[in-house]
PDB file of C-alpha atoms in Angstrom:
ATOM      1  CA  UNK A   1      81.008  24.666 122.074  1.00 74.00           C
ATOM      2  CA  UNK A   2      81.788  21.123 120.973  1.00 76.00           C
ATOM      3  CA  UNK A   3      85.118  19.348 121.368  1.00 72.00           C
ATOM      4  CA  UNK A   4      87.533  18.948 118.476  1.00 71.00           C
ATOM      5  CA  UNK A   5      89.311  15.787 119.483  1.00 75.00           C
ATOM      6  CA  UNK A   6      92.641  14.431 118.344  1.00 67.00           C
ATOM      7  CA  UNK A   7      93.117  10.684 118.543  1.00 68.00           C
ATOM      8  CA  UNK A   8      96.508   9.223 117.718  1.00 61.00           C
ATOM      9  CA  UNK A   9      96.429   6.276 115.321  1.00 60.00           C
ATOM     10  CA  UNK A  10     100.002   5.043 115.276  1.00 61.00           C
ATOM     11  CA  UNK A  11     101.956   8.148 114.335  1.00 69.00           C
ATOM     12  CA  UNK A  12      99.026   9.838 112.564  1.00 72.00           C
ATOM     13  CA  UNK A  13      96.604  12.179 114.287  1.00 75.00           C
ATOM     14  CA  UNK A  14      92.928  11.814 113.440  1.00 81.00           C
ATOM     15  CA  UNK A  15      90.689  14.801 114.134  1.00 84.00           C
ATOM     16  CA  UNK A  16      87.047  14.173 115.007  1.00 85.00           C
ATOM     17  CA  UNK A  17      84.182  16.208 116.427  1.00 86.00           C
ATOM     18  CA  UNK A  18      82.385  15.182 119.578  1.00 84.00           C
ATOM     19  CA  UNK A  19      79.086  16.964 119.238  1.00 84.00           C
ATOM     20  CA  UNK A  20      78.107  17.259 122.913  1.00 84.00           C
ATOM     21  CA  UNK A  21      78.000  20.931 123.925  1.00 87.00           C
ATOM     22  CA  UNK A  22      80.440  21.226 126.806  1.00 89.00           C
ATOM     23  CA  UNK A  23      82.463  23.753 128.724  1.00 90.00           C
ATOM     24  CA  UNK A  24      86.178  23.785 127.957  1.00 90.00           C
ATOM     25  CA  UNK A  25      86.979  21.918 131.199  1.00 92.00           C
ATOM     26  CA  UNK A  26      84.314  19.275 130.524  1.00 91.00           C
ATOM     27  CA  UNK A  27      85.449  18.876 126.901  1.00 89.00           C
ATOM     28  CA  UNK A  28      89.020  18.299 128.094  1.00 90.00           C
ATOM     29  CA  UNK A  29      87.845  15.732 130.685  1.00 90.00           C
ATOM     30  CA  UNK A  30      85.663  13.994 128.096  1.00 88.00           C
ATOM     31  CA  UNK A  31      88.653  13.613 125.780  1.00 86.00           C
ATOM     32  CA  UNK A  32      90.841  12.275 128.564  1.00 87.00           C
ATOM     33  CA  UNK A  33      88.169   9.699 129.472  1.00 86.00           C
ATOM     34  CA  UNK A  34      88.596   8.120 126.009  1.00 83.00           C
ATOM     35  CA  UNK A  35      92.410   8.431 126.035  1.00 83.00           C
ATOM     36  CA  UNK A  36      92.353  11.374 123.634  1.00 84.00           C
ATOM     37  CA  UNK A  37      93.093  15.105 123.800  1.00 85.00           C
ATOM     38  CA  UNK A  38      91.603  18.341 122.594  1.00 87.00           C
ATOM     39  CA  UNK A  39      93.232  19.058 119.253  1.00 86.00           C
ATOM     40  CA  UNK A  40      96.619  20.754 119.056  1.00 83.00           C
ATOM     41  CA  UNK A  41      96.862  22.698 115.795  1.00 82.00           C
ATOM     42  CA  UNK A  42     100.509  23.454 115.165  1.00 81.00           C
ATOM     43  CA  UNK A  43     100.925  23.304 111.399  1.00 82.00           C
ATOM     44  CA  UNK A  44      99.297  24.360 108.143  1.00 83.00           C
ATOM     45  CA  UNK A  45      98.633  20.664 107.405  1.00 85.00           C
ATOM     46  CA  UNK A  46      96.788  20.192 110.702  1.00 83.00           C
ATOM     47  CA  UNK A  47      94.866  23.427 110.106  1.00 84.00           C
ATOM     48  CA  UNK A  48      93.713  22.117 106.711  1.00 87.00           C
ATOM     49  CA  UNK A  49      92.671  18.770 108.224  1.00 87.00           C
ATOM     50  CA  UNK A  50      90.725  20.523 110.980  1.00 85.00           C
ATOM     51  CA  UNK A  51      89.037  22.852 108.485  1.00 86.00           C
ATOM     52  CA  UNK A  52      87.864  19.792 106.543  1.00 87.00           C
ATOM     53  CA  UNK A  53      86.448  18.123 109.682  1.00 86.00           C
ATOM     54  CA  UNK A  54      84.646  21.274 110.842  1.00 86.00           C
ATOM     55  CA  UNK A  55      83.440  22.459 107.411  1.00 87.00           C
ATOM     56  CA  UNK A  56      79.669  22.673 107.114  1.00 83.00           C
ATOM     57  CA  UNK A  57      78.973  21.790 110.756  1.00 81.00           C
ATOM     58  CA  UNK A  58      78.151  25.328 111.886  1.00 81.00           C
ATOM     59  CA  UNK A  59      79.532  24.745 115.369  1.00 82.00           C
ATOM     60  CA  UNK A  60      81.926  26.499 117.697  1.00 83.00           C
ATOM     61  CA  UNK A  61      84.737  24.210 118.783  1.00 85.00           C
ATOM     62  CA  UNK A  62      87.187  23.862 121.649  1.00 87.00           C
ATOM     63  CA  UNK A  63      90.835  23.204 120.816  1.00 87.00           C
ATOM     64  CA  UNK A  64      93.786  22.750 123.147  1.00 89.00           C
ATOM     65  CA  UNK A  65      94.737  26.239 124.261  1.00 89.00           C
ATOM     66  CA  UNK A  66      94.504  28.364 127.388  1.00 91.00           C
ATOM     67  CA  UNK A  67      95.581  31.846 128.357  1.00 89.00           C
ATOM     68  CA  UNK A  68      99.041  31.611 129.908  1.00 88.00           C
ATOM     69  CA  UNK A  69     100.307  33.653 132.837  1.00 88.00           C
ATOM     70  CA  UNK A  70     102.148  35.973 130.431  1.00 86.00           C
ATOM     71  CA  UNK A  71      98.916  36.845 128.584  1.00 83.00           C
ATOM     72  CA  UNK A  72      99.651  34.674 125.531  1.00 85.00           C
ATOM     73  CA  UNK A  73      97.737  31.544 124.611  1.00 87.00           C
ATOM     74  CA  UNK A  74      99.563  28.236 125.131  1.00 89.00           C
ATOM     75  CA  UNK A  75      98.677  24.548 125.008  1.00 88.00           C
ATOM     76  CA  UNK A  76      97.303  23.106 128.238  1.00 89.00           C
ATOM     77  CA  UNK A  77     100.685  21.470 128.879  1.00 89.00           C
ATOM     78  CA  UNK A  78     102.280  24.954 128.810  1.00 90.00           C
ATOM     79  CA  UNK A  79     104.016  24.537 125.438  1.00 90.00           C
ATOM     80  CA  UNK A  80     103.865  27.278 122.804  1.00 86.00           C
ATOM     81  CA  UNK A  81     101.166  27.221 120.159  1.00 82.00           C
ATOM     82  CA  UNK A  82     103.117  27.002 116.918  1.00 76.00           C
ATOM     83  CA  UNK A  83     100.523  28.228 114.450  1.00 73.00           C
ATOM     84  CA  UNK A  84      99.789  31.649 113.050  1.00 72.00           C
ATOM     85  CA  UNK A  85      96.543  30.556 111.408  1.00 72.00           C
ATOM     86  CA  UNK A  86      94.374  33.070 113.250  1.00 75.00           C
ATOM     87  CA  UNK A  87      92.043  35.708 111.886  1.00 76.00           C
ATOM     88  CA  UNK A  88      93.690  39.106 112.421  1.00 82.00           C
ATOM     89  CA  UNK A  89      93.496  40.147 116.065  1.00 79.00           C
ATOM     90  CA  UNK A  90      92.704  36.637 117.339  1.00 79.00           C
ATOM     91  CA  UNK A  91      92.845  35.106 119.815  1.00 80.00           C
ATOM     92  CA  UNK A  92      92.146  38.226 121.840  1.00 79.00           C
ATOM     93  CA  UNK A  93      90.773  37.231 125.281  1.00 74.00           C
ATOM     94  CA  UNK A  94      87.684  39.339 124.438  1.00 77.00           C
ATOM     95  CA  UNK A  95      86.497  41.419 127.395  1.00 79.00           C
ATOM     96  CA  UNK A  96      89.078  39.588 129.512  1.00 79.00           C
ATOM     97  CA  UNK A  97      86.705  36.615 129.429  1.00 74.00           C
ATOM     98  CA  UNK A  98      88.065  34.227 126.771  1.00 75.00           C
ATOM     99  CA  UNK A  99      90.667  32.169 128.571  1.00 83.00           C
ATOM    100  CA  UNK A 100      90.339  29.028 126.427  1.00 83.00           C
ATOM    101  CA  UNK A 101      90.454  28.345 122.693  1.00 84.00           C
TER     102      UNK A 101
END
């Protein structure tokens, strides 16, 4: 998958795609190396912005989210993911093998 990166510009978040195919861990490190983060998507507005960035690219993306100890997905800093913009039944940790978003 490729990294969906969030870069803060003042108080506004700018979402961009970094098209290198990376593991989740490598995508996170790549973001940190440019003083950025994998994208947090915590609102309908952010979801719409992300959809616009990703539209037509035909890629799978990494966003900031990991499977927490309680079995629910959380941001990598441990905070709750505040969006409900998932397809029904997702995220589902398919075959107990999807630990990242």
